[in-house]
């Protein structure tokens, strides 16, 4: 059977790729763009990342110490620094996560050989030697060109300590804390653009109700002050767990005036079952489909929580930050289950692309997001093994999406066939369109179907070139022996009847620039 649908795509250029290897039916879809309908700017911070003291995320992943045989700059891995600089990471959230709500910032300052050793009770019950602390993180953020998002401890620390941490980091007026920072090697105050008032207060941050969390947020944020004469730090309230609308309702009802931004956390599990989540590789097509369906649930979550926020904040002052999102699978066999190390495949490329497309549709509220996590944990950008490093498929997906940072989203609609497997029914093609800061029109195209190629017809004229990510198997991934198995390939189009046409292989993600 051949699927045929007409498509109208305004302002796109031509993309050409070799004919799909599958000698099977080619579906057809239509992408319609309404250039007159534009949304608020896609904030670069939507492509933010998360680095928690968890497993080998910080230690071995980012930080190896100055005496390591692994090439480093002041203790930071050179290969990881270079990769993250190239990715233009806009913001990094640290030190957690659940780790943040047991963290005492004073443990992570001063001479490293004198810092106290603690037990990381959340993640593996391993020793935390605090060799990576406030100075190491904020210097790291500066080195890769990122804004700092520091998560404060509302779960187990008094508010005065949160205030003192801010003064230590950002203070310029002479004080004991400022002098202490200078003595520890940092004369100039750091810029801390974002500060989290707690983390997951509904769970590991204190097991609170929304009402309890609202009361504590009002109390703690009162004491977190930005120094005069600098850009004020954006204070982020710990928000809901996925579908928990009651939590958002309580926070917005009871603390709207004190909330500048509200976090929300949502992870994509293949099975939806936290006891048996599913494997990162070697999975059946049923789990490919369920994972993509569950990833697309992010759109419904943002829609429903935005509606609640609109009720209490109709002018849209309060931003919504999905500052933990991504895939969560069962840990790789043979690894410490508390370290959350997992492989990363072509399926993760699709989760990343679909989620970023969703964020582009919600820019009125969504101003920041942070994928979990940066290195060696969950849906990581980078994996390391001693001196070896590889870029994951998700890294390459974010690299494709870099032109969307700061772009203006344009309304786009795809009409076409569906990808159906059992009870799962999804659109075959998803897309996001935006005008970049360079004036070019950028179009992302995602083919969710792992079996069928699709031809996307448009009404656009011009020239479109870009890159594509696809592979023969659903779980194609990179290994330390073969680190370039999955990486972007050039992608261009062709013109039929004077209009641009995209030929998109099965299970592919592409981003093109139209000129």
Short mmCIF file of C-alpha atoms in Angstrom, two decimals:
data_model
loop_
_atom_site.label_atom_id
_atom_site.label_comp_id
_atom_site.label_asym_id
_atom_site.label_seq_id
_atom_site.Cartn_x
_atom_site.Cartn_y
_atom_site.Cartn_z
CA UNK A 1 0.00 0.00 0.00
CA UNK A 2 1.26 3.49 -0.81
CA UNK A 3 0.29 6.32 1.51
CA UNK A 4 -0.26 9.65 -0.21
CA UNK A 5 -0.89 13.01 1.40
CA UNK A 6 -0.40 16.51 0.05
CA UNK A 7 2.03 18.80 1.84
CA UNK A 8 2.58 22.53 1.95
CA UNK A 9 5.83 23.84 3.45
CA UNK A 10 6.51 27.53 3.12
CA UNK A 11 9.99 28.90 2.82
CA UNK A 12 12.06 25.69 2.87
CA UNK A 13 14.94 24.83 0.57
CA UNK A 14 15.75 21.57 -1.08
CA UNK A 15 17.21 18.56 0.69
CA UNK A 16 18.74 15.60 -1.06
CA UNK A 17 19.65 12.22 0.33
CA UNK A 18 20.27 8.92 -1.33
CA UNK A 19 17.14 6.90 -1.96
CA UNK A 20 16.20 4.87 1.12
CA UNK A 21 17.66 1.40 1.19
CA UNK A 22 14.29 -0.10 2.05
CA UNK A 23 12.65 -1.31 -1.13
CA UNK A 24 9.21 -0.86 0.39
CA UNK A 25 6.35 1.57 0.25
CA UNK A 26 7.20 5.21 0.69
CA UNK A 27 4.73 7.22 2.70
CA UNK A 28 3.98 10.84 1.87
CA UNK A 29 3.29 13.72 4.26
CA UNK A 30 2.63 17.44 4.10
CA UNK A 31 4.29 20.10 6.22
CA UNK A 32 2.38 23.38 6.30
CA UNK A 33 4.05 26.47 7.71
CA UNK A 34 2.22 29.64 8.62
CA UNK A 35 4.91 32.31 8.49
CA UNK A 36 2.52 34.86 10.02
CA UNK A 37 2.19 32.88 13.24
CA UNK A 38 5.31 33.21 15.34
CA UNK A 39 5.89 32.38 18.98
CA UNK A 40 8.12 33.82 21.70
CA UNK A 41 11.86 33.30 21.29
CA UNK A 42 13.32 29.83 21.80
CA UNK A 43 15.58 30.62 24.73
CA UNK A 44 19.02 29.03 24.35
CA UNK A 45 18.62 27.73 27.93
CA UNK A 46 16.05 25.24 26.63
CA UNK A 47 19.08 23.18 25.55
CA UNK A 48 20.52 23.18 29.08
CA UNK A 49 22.10 20.23 30.84
CA UNK A 50 22.32 18.70 34.30
CA UNK A 51 25.43 17.50 36.16
CA UNK A 52 24.72 15.82 39.49
CA UNK A 53 27.12 14.23 41.96
CA UNK A 54 25.96 10.82 40.85
CA UNK A 55 27.99 7.85 39.67
CA UNK A 56 30.73 8.94 37.26
CA UNK A 57 29.03 12.14 36.15
CA UNK A 58 31.35 14.61 37.86
CA UNK A 59 34.23 12.41 39.00
CA UNK A 60 35.84 10.69 36.00
CA UNK A 61 33.37 12.37 33.67
CA UNK A 62 34.14 16.07 34.10
CA UNK A 63 36.78 16.11 36.81
CA UNK A 64 39.88 13.90 37.06
CA UNK A 65 42.14 16.16 39.14
CA UNK A 66 45.36 17.90 38.20
CA UNK A 67 47.51 14.82 38.83
CA UNK A 68 45.56 12.50 36.53
CA UNK A 69 47.38 10.91 33.55
CA UNK A 70 44.25 11.77 31.55
CA UNK A 71 45.00 15.07 29.71
CA UNK A 72 43.37 17.84 31.72
CA UNK A 73 43.34 21.55 32.37
CA UNK A 74 43.42 22.29 36.09
CA UNK A 75 41.74 18.94 36.72
CA UNK A 76 39.04 19.14 34.02
CA UNK A 77 39.19 16.56 31.22
CA UNK A 78 40.37 18.27 28.03
CA UNK A 79 38.33 16.02 25.74
CA UNK A 80 35.11 16.66 27.68
CA UNK A 81 35.77 20.41 27.85
CA UNK A 82 36.32 20.58 24.09
CA UNK A 83 33.19 18.58 23.31
CA UNK A 84 30.97 20.70 25.57
CA UNK A 85 32.39 23.97 24.23
CA UNK A 86 31.61 22.80 20.70
CA UNK A 87 28.03 22.00 21.74
CA UNK A 88 27.50 25.56 23.06
CA UNK A 89 25.87 24.35 26.27
CA UNK A 90 23.83 27.35 27.45
CA UNK A 91 23.34 26.43 31.11
CA UNK A 92 24.40 23.69 33.55
CA UNK A 93 22.44 22.72 36.67
CA UNK A 94 24.48 21.47 39.67
CA UNK A 95 25.02 19.74 42.21
CA UNK A 96 21.69 17.87 42.00
CA UNK A 97 19.17 16.39 41.99
CA UNK A 98 18.61 14.48 45.17
CA UNK A 99 22.26 15.06 46.08
CA UNK A 100 21.55 18.79 46.45
CA UNK A 101 19.20 18.36 49.40
CA UNK A 102 21.88 16.73 51.53
CA UNK A 103 24.66 19.00 50.32
CA UNK A 104 26.46 21.45 52.61
CA UNK A 105 28.21 23.98 50.39
CA UNK A 106 30.88 24.61 53.04
CA UNK A 107 32.14 21.03 52.50
CA UNK A 108 33.21 21.98 48.97
CA UNK A 109 35.41 25.03 49.54
CA UNK A 110 38.97 25.55 50.76
CA UNK A 111 41.99 23.26 50.30
CA UNK A 112 40.86 19.99 48.77
CA UNK A 113 42.95 17.86 51.10
CA UNK A 114 41.14 19.36 54.08
CA UNK A 115 37.59 19.03 52.79
CA UNK A 116 35.39 16.57 54.71
CA UNK A 117 34.43 13.23 53.24
CA UNK A 118 30.74 12.38 53.23
CA UNK A 119 28.60 9.45 52.10
CA UNK A 120 26.45 9.92 49.02
CA UNK A 121 23.40 8.20 50.46
CA UNK A 122 21.23 8.74 47.41
CA UNK A 123 23.51 7.32 44.75
CA UNK A 124 25.39 4.16 45.61
CA UNK A 125 26.45 4.86 49.21
CA UNK A 126 29.92 5.79 48.01
CA UNK A 127 32.37 8.30 49.48
CA UNK A 128 32.02 11.89 48.33
CA UNK A 129 35.37 13.58 48.90
CA UNK A 130 34.09 17.04 47.91
CA UNK A 131 37.09 17.71 45.68
CA UNK A 132 34.62 19.18 43.17
CA UNK A 133 32.81 22.01 44.90
CA UNK A 134 31.63 25.57 44.35
CA UNK A 135 34.86 26.91 42.82
CA UNK A 136 35.31 23.87 40.60
CA UNK A 137 31.76 24.01 39.28
CA UNK A 138 31.52 27.74 38.66
CA UNK A 139 34.94 27.79 37.00
CA UNK A 140 33.85 24.85 34.86
CA UNK A 141 30.70 26.68 33.75
CA UNK A 142 32.83 29.67 32.73
CA UNK A 143 35.31 27.46 30.88
CA UNK A 144 32.62 25.94 28.64
CA UNK A 145 30.74 29.24 28.22
CA UNK A 146 27.65 28.23 30.19
CA UNK A 147 25.41 30.02 32.64
CA UNK A 148 25.41 28.55 36.16
CA UNK A 149 22.27 27.06 37.68
CA UNK A 150 23.00 26.21 41.33
CA UNK A 151 20.50 24.06 43.23
CA UNK A 152 20.21 25.03 46.90
CA UNK A 153 19.44 22.75 49.81
CA UNK A 154 15.92 23.40 51.07
CA UNK A 155 15.49 19.86 52.37
CA UNK A 156 18.00 19.78 55.20
CA UNK A 157 19.74 23.16 55.48
CA UNK A 158 18.49 26.33 57.22
CA UNK A 159 17.71 29.32 54.99
CA UNK A 160 20.59 31.39 56.38
CA UNK A 161 23.05 28.93 54.84
CA UNK A 162 21.40 29.30 51.45
CA UNK A 163 21.78 33.07 51.81
CA UNK A 164 25.43 32.75 52.82
CA UNK A 165 26.19 30.52 49.86
CA UNK A 166 24.80 33.19 47.53
CA UNK A 167 26.88 35.84 49.26
CA UNK A 168 30.00 33.68 48.98
CA UNK A 169 29.48 33.18 45.25
CA UNK A 170 28.22 36.58 44.14
CA UNK A 171 29.14 39.09 46.85
CA UNK A 172 31.33 42.12 46.14
CA UNK A 173 30.79 44.23 49.28
CA UNK A 174 33.61 43.45 51.74
CA UNK A 175 32.57 40.76 54.23
CA UNK A 176 34.00 37.71 55.90
CA UNK A 177 32.47 35.44 53.25
CA UNK A 178 33.77 37.54 50.37
CA UNK A 179 37.24 37.58 51.90
CA UNK A 180 37.03 33.82 52.38
CA UNK A 181 36.21 33.36 48.69
CA UNK A 182 39.16 35.53 47.73
CA UNK A 183 41.47 33.59 50.02
CA UNK A 184 40.25 30.40 48.31
CA UNK A 185 41.37 31.73 44.94
CA UNK A 186 38.49 33.73 43.43
CA UNK A 187 38.72 37.50 43.67
CA UNK A 188 35.95 38.45 41.23
CA UNK A 189 32.35 37.47 42.08
CA UNK A 190 30.81 34.80 39.92
CA UNK A 191 27.61 35.29 38.01
CA UNK A 192 24.93 32.85 39.14
CA UNK A 193 22.05 33.37 36.75
CA UNK A 194 19.77 30.71 38.26
CA UNK A 195 19.38 29.47 41.82
CA UNK A 196 17.10 26.59 42.74
CA UNK A 197 15.20 26.89 46.01
CA UNK A 198 15.34 23.17 46.72
CA UNK A 199 14.85 20.10 44.55
CA UNK A 200 11.99 17.61 44.34
CA UNK A 201 10.47 18.69 47.63
CA UNK A 202 7.68 16.21 46.85
CA UNK A 203 10.21 13.34 47.13
CA UNK A 204 13.88 13.12 48.09
CA UNK A 205 13.86 16.84 48.95
CA UNK A 206 11.54 16.38 51.92
CA UNK A 207 8.41 14.37 50.96
CA UNK A 208 6.24 17.47 51.17
CA UNK A 209 2.82 18.31 49.87
CA UNK A 210 2.44 21.22 47.48
CA UNK A 211 1.10 23.35 50.31
CA UNK A 212 4.09 22.58 52.52
CA UNK A 213 6.50 23.26 49.70
CA UNK A 214 4.86 26.62 48.96
CA UNK A 215 5.29 27.71 52.60
CA UNK A 216 8.95 26.72 52.64
CA UNK A 217 9.61 28.34 49.27
CA UNK A 218 8.23 31.64 50.49
CA UNK A 219 10.42 31.40 53.57
CA UNK A 220 13.68 30.40 51.86
CA UNK A 221 13.48 32.71 48.85
CA UNK A 222 13.09 35.66 51.22
CA UNK A 223 16.72 35.24 52.30
CA UNK A 224 18.32 34.58 48.88
CA UNK A 225 19.38 38.03 47.73
CA UNK A 226 21.26 39.24 44.65
CA UNK A 227 23.95 41.89 45.20
CA UNK A 228 23.09 45.44 44.06
CA UNK A 229 24.22 46.55 40.64
CA UNK A 230 24.16 43.13 38.97
CA UNK A 231 21.59 41.17 37.00
CA UNK A 232 19.33 39.56 39.64
CA UNK A 233 19.53 35.82 40.00
CA UNK A 234 16.39 33.98 38.86
CA UNK A 235 15.07 31.95 41.78
CA UNK A 236 13.48 28.64 40.82
CA UNK A 237 10.83 26.95 42.93
CA UNK A 238 10.90 23.18 43.15
CA UNK A 239 7.88 22.09 41.16
CA UNK A 240 5.85 19.04 40.33
CA UNK A 241 6.63 15.47 39.45
CA UNK A 242 5.28 14.94 35.94
CA UNK A 243 1.49 14.69 36.02
CA UNK A 244 1.02 15.96 39.59
CA UNK A 245 -1.19 18.95 38.82
CA UNK A 246 -2.21 19.35 42.47
CA UNK A 247 1.35 20.24 43.38
CA UNK A 248 1.48 23.01 40.78
CA UNK A 249 -1.97 24.20 41.83
CA UNK A 250 -0.83 24.59 45.45
CA UNK A 251 2.39 26.40 44.57
CA UNK A 252 0.72 28.83 42.20
CA UNK A 253 -2.19 29.43 44.54
CA UNK A 254 -0.12 29.92 47.69
CA UNK A 255 3.16 31.39 46.44
CA UNK A 256 2.62 33.06 43.06
CA UNK A 257 4.13 36.38 44.19
CA UNK A 258 7.28 34.65 45.44
CA UNK A 259 7.80 32.37 42.42
CA UNK A 260 9.87 33.55 39.46
CA UNK A 261 10.20 30.17 37.80
CA UNK A 262 8.76 26.75 38.51
CA UNK A 263 10.58 23.50 37.80
CA UNK A 264 8.99 20.29 36.61
CA UNK A 265 10.55 16.83 36.25
CA UNK A 266 9.55 14.13 33.81
CA UNK A 267 11.46 11.04 32.69
CA UNK A 268 10.70 8.81 29.73
CA UNK A 269 10.55 5.10 30.59
CA UNK A 270 9.87 2.51 27.87
CA UNK A 271 7.52 0.51 30.09
CA UNK A 272 6.31 3.27 32.41
CA UNK A 273 7.20 0.90 35.26
CA UNK A 274 9.92 2.09 37.65
CA UNK A 275 10.59 -1.47 38.80
CA UNK A 276 11.29 -2.76 35.29
CA UNK A 277 11.93 0.20 33.04
CA UNK A 278 13.38 -1.58 29.97
CA UNK A 279 16.82 -1.98 28.45
CA UNK A 280 18.85 0.72 26.71
CA UNK A 281 19.75 -1.61 23.83
CA UNK A 282 18.46 -4.90 22.49
CA UNK A 283 14.86 -3.77 22.90
CA UNK A 284 11.89 -4.84 20.72
CA UNK A 285 9.98 -2.50 18.42
CA UNK A 286 7.18 -2.40 21.00
CA UNK A 287 9.55 -0.55 23.36
CA UNK A 288 10.73 1.76 20.57
CA UNK A 289 7.10 2.77 20.05
CA UNK A 290 6.20 3.02 23.76
CA UNK A 291 9.29 5.12 24.47
CA UNK A 292 8.43 7.63 21.75
CA UNK A 293 4.80 7.74 22.91
CA UNK A 294 5.91 8.38 26.49
CA UNK A 295 8.35 11.07 25.35
CA UNK A 296 5.56 12.87 23.50
CA UNK A 297 3.55 12.89 26.74
CA UNK A 298 5.73 15.88 27.67
CA UNK A 299 3.48 18.01 25.46
CA UNK A 300 0.38 17.10 27.48
CA UNK A 301 2.21 17.69 30.77
CA UNK A 302 3.33 21.17 29.75
CA UNK A 303 -0.11 22.03 28.41
CA UNK A 304 -1.89 21.07 31.63
CA UNK A 305 0.59 22.72 33.99
CA UNK A 306 0.61 25.86 31.85
CA UNK A 307 -3.19 26.04 32.14
CA UNK A 308 -2.88 26.03 35.93
CA UNK A 309 -0.20 28.70 35.83
CA UNK A 310 -2.35 30.83 33.54
CA UNK A 311 -5.14 30.79 36.13
CA UNK A 312 -2.95 32.39 38.80
CA UNK A 313 -0.50 34.23 36.55
CA UNK A 314 -2.44 35.33 33.46
CA UNK A 315 0.29 37.71 32.31
CA UNK A 316 2.82 34.87 32.06
CA UNK A 317 5.43 36.27 34.44
CA UNK A 318 6.36 32.88 35.96
CA UNK A 319 8.47 30.66 33.72
CA UNK A 320 8.22 26.86 33.56
CA UNK A 321 11.51 24.93 33.69
CA UNK A 322 11.56 21.20 32.83
CA UNK A 323 14.99 21.00 34.46
CA UNK A 324 15.14 17.20 34.61
CA UNK A 325 14.05 15.24 31.55
CA UNK A 326 15.27 12.39 29.38
CA UNK A 327 15.25 8.62 29.11
CA UNK A 328 15.68 6.36 32.12
CA UNK A 329 16.41 2.69 31.48
CA UNK A 330 17.49 -0.22 33.64
CA UNK A 331 21.22 0.18 34.39
CA UNK A 332 23.67 -1.50 32.05
CA UNK A 333 24.43 -5.03 33.29
CA UNK A 334 27.56 -5.24 35.41
CA UNK A 335 27.46 -1.61 36.52
CA UNK A 336 26.63 -0.19 39.95
CA UNK A 337 22.82 0.26 39.84
CA UNK A 338 23.18 3.41 41.94
CA UNK A 339 25.31 5.03 39.22
CA UNK A 340 22.52 5.08 36.57
CA UNK A 341 24.92 4.37 33.71
CA UNK A 342 23.15 3.45 30.48
CA UNK A 343 23.92 3.23 26.79
CA UNK A 344 22.45 5.70 24.36
CA UNK A 345 21.08 4.81 20.93
CA UNK A 346 19.22 6.06 17.88
CA UNK A 347 16.05 5.82 19.99
CA UNK A 348 17.49 8.50 22.29
CA UNK A 349 18.05 10.76 19.28
CA UNK A 350 14.32 10.59 18.62
CA UNK A 351 13.41 11.27 22.26
CA UNK A 352 15.70 14.31 22.27
CA UNK A 353 14.36 15.66 18.99
CA UNK A 354 10.71 15.13 19.87
CA UNK A 355 11.19 16.75 23.29
CA UNK A 356 13.03 19.78 21.92
CA UNK A 357 10.29 20.19 19.30
CA UNK A 358 7.73 20.17 22.11
CA UNK A 359 9.65 22.83 24.02
CA UNK A 360 9.66 24.97 20.86
CA UNK A 361 5.84 24.89 20.94
CA UNK A 362 5.68 26.04 24.55
CA UNK A 363 8.05 29.00 24.56
CA UNK A 364 5.52 31.32 26.20
CA UNK A 365 6.21 29.54 29.49
CA UNK A 366 9.20 27.23 28.87
CA UNK A 367 12.37 29.31 29.14
CA UNK A 368 14.85 26.71 30.40
CA UNK A 369 15.23 22.94 30.41
CA UNK A 370 17.98 20.56 31.49
CA UNK A 371 18.45 17.07 30.11
CA UNK A 372 19.58 14.45 32.61
CA UNK A 373 22.48 14.17 32.50
CA UNK A 374 25.66 15.59 30.99
CA UNK A 375 28.20 12.75 31.32
CA UNK A 376 27.97 9.02 32.15
CA UNK A 377 24.48 9.17 33.70
CA UNK A 378 21.07 8.46 32.10
CA UNK A 379 20.62 10.15 28.69
CA UNK A 380 24.16 11.49 28.64
CA UNK A 381 25.87 13.58 26.00
CA UNK A 382 29.22 11.94 26.68
CA UNK A 383 30.44 8.57 27.97
CA UNK A 384 33.92 8.01 29.36
CA UNK A 385 35.99 4.96 30.30
CA UNK A 386 39.27 5.97 31.91
CA UNK A 387 41.18 7.78 29.13
CA UNK A 388 38.55 6.98 26.47
CA UNK A 389 35.63 9.23 25.58
CA UNK A 390 32.79 9.04 23.09
CA UNK A 391 30.01 11.31 21.93
CA UNK A 392 26.60 9.71 22.24
CA UNK A 393 23.77 9.88 19.71
CA UNK A 394 22.07 12.41 22.00
CA UNK A 395 25.13 14.66 21.78
CA UNK A 396 24.79 14.60 18.00
CA UNK A 397 21.06 15.37 18.26
CA UNK A 398 21.77 18.46 20.36
CA UNK A 399 24.50 19.43 17.92
CA UNK A 400 21.94 19.29 15.08
CA UNK A 401 19.57 21.50 17.09
CA UNK A 402 22.09 24.24 17.94
CA UNK A 403 20.67 26.64 15.29
CA UNK A 404 17.38 26.71 17.23
CA UNK A 405 19.07 28.50 20.14
CA UNK A 406 17.61 32.00 20.18
CA UNK A 407 15.46 31.33 17.10
CA UNK A 408 11.86 32.47 16.61
CA UNK A 409 9.44 29.52 16.33
CA UNK A 410 6.99 29.49 13.44
CA UNK A 411 3.75 27.53 13.48
CA UNK A 412 4.07 24.31 11.51
CA UNK A 413 1.67 21.43 10.98
CA UNK A 414 2.32 17.97 9.57
CA UNK A 415 -0.48 16.09 7.81
CA UNK A 416 0.22 12.53 6.84
CA UNK A 417 0.25 8.87 7.78
CA UNK A 418 0.47 7.43 11.26
CA UNK A 419 2.95 5.08 12.85
CA UNK A 420 0.76 2.42 14.45
CA UNK A 421 1.94 -0.57 16.46
CA UNK A 422 -0.68 -2.41 18.49
CA UNK A 423 -2.49 0.13 20.65
CA UNK A 424 0.16 2.81 20.05
CA UNK A 425 -0.82 5.36 17.42
CA UNK A 426 1.62 8.20 16.70
CA UNK A 427 2.13 10.72 13.91
CA UNK A 428 4.73 9.35 11.54
CA UNK A 429 6.43 12.72 11.10
CA UNK A 430 7.08 15.46 13.64
CA UNK A 431 8.62 18.83 12.84
CA UNK A 432 9.70 22.16 14.26
CA UNK A 433 10.35 25.29 12.21
CA UNK A 434 12.03 28.51 13.34
CA UNK A 435 13.78 31.59 12.00
CA UNK A 436 17.35 31.52 13.29
CA UNK A 437 19.33 34.45 14.56
CA UNK A 438 21.25 34.31 11.28
CA UNK A 439 18.04 34.92 9.31
CA UNK A 440 17.83 31.40 7.90
CA UNK A 441 14.77 29.20 8.22
CA UNK A 442 15.53 26.02 10.15
CA UNK A 443 13.40 22.91 9.82
CA UNK A 444 13.66 19.75 11.91
CA UNK A 445 12.12 16.55 10.58
CA UNK A 446 11.60 13.41 12.67
CA UNK A 447 10.44 10.12 11.17
CA UNK A 448 9.14 8.05 14.09
CA UNK A 449 8.48 4.95 11.99
CA UNK A 450 11.41 2.51 12.28
CA UNK A 451 10.40 0.68 9.10
CA UNK A 452 9.06 3.09 6.46
CA UNK A 453 10.68 6.03 4.70
CA UNK A 454 8.57 9.09 4.01
CA UNK A 455 8.52 11.80 1.37
CA UNK A 456 7.71 15.23 2.78
CA UNK A 457 6.36 17.54 0.11
CA UNK A 458 6.46 21.29 0.52
CA UNK A 459 5.52 24.52 -1.23
CA UNK A 460 8.93 25.95 -0.48
CA UNK A 461 11.47 27.04 -2.99
CA UNK A 462 15.15 27.65 -2.59
CA UNK A 463 17.98 25.57 -1.24
CA UNK A 464 18.09 23.53 1.96
CA UNK A 465 21.12 21.76 3.38
CA UNK A 466 21.81 20.21 6.73
CA UNK A 467 22.56 16.94 8.46
CA UNK A 468 20.75 13.73 9.32
CA UNK A 469 20.99 11.01 11.97
CA UNK A 470 19.81 7.53 11.07
CA UNK A 471 21.06 3.94 11.12
CA UNK A 472 19.99 0.41 10.15
CA UNK A 473 19.00 -0.70 13.67
CA UNK A 474 16.74 0.95 16.25
CA UNK A 475 19.39 0.49 18.94
CA UNK A 476 22.42 1.56 16.92
CA UNK A 477 24.87 3.14 19.33
CA UNK A 478 28.48 4.16 19.74
CA UNK A 479 31.02 2.13 21.68
CA UNK A 480 34.54 2.91 22.84
CA UNK A 481 35.84 0.52 20.16
CA UNK A 482 33.59 2.07 17.50
CA UNK A 483 32.83 5.62 18.66
CA UNK A 484 31.65 6.88 15.27
CA UNK A 485 29.09 4.22 14.41
CA UNK A 486 26.28 6.78 14.65
CA UNK A 487 27.07 10.35 13.73
CA UNK A 488 25.52 13.02 11.49
CA UNK A 489 25.75 12.73 7.72
CA UNK A 490 25.21 15.48 5.14
CA UNK A 491 21.59 15.90 4.11
CA UNK A 492 20.23 17.90 1.21
CA UNK A 493 17.06 17.86 -0.79
CA UNK A 494 15.67 17.95 -4.26
CA UNK A 495 13.10 19.95 -6.13
CA UNK A 496 10.03 18.45 -7.78
CA UNK A 497 7.76 20.68 -9.81
CA UNK A 498 9.64 23.71 -8.55
CA UNK A 499 8.95 22.85 -4.90
CA UNK A 500 11.13 21.44 -2.19
CA UNK A 501 10.83 17.77 -1.30
CA UNK A 502 12.46 15.94 1.63
CA UNK A 503 13.07 12.23 1.39
CA UNK A 504 13.35 11.02 4.94
CA UNK A 505 14.53 7.48 5.68
CA UNK A 506 12.94 5.33 8.35
CA UNK A 507 13.86 6.22 11.99
CA UNK A 508 15.65 9.41 10.99
CA UNK A 509 16.10 12.89 12.45
CA UNK A 510 17.25 15.74 10.22
CA UNK A 511 17.74 19.49 10.59
CA UNK A 512 18.12 21.69 7.52
CA UNK A 513 18.72 25.37 6.87
CA UNK A 514 16.67 27.00 4.12
CA UNK A 515 18.13 29.79 2.05
#
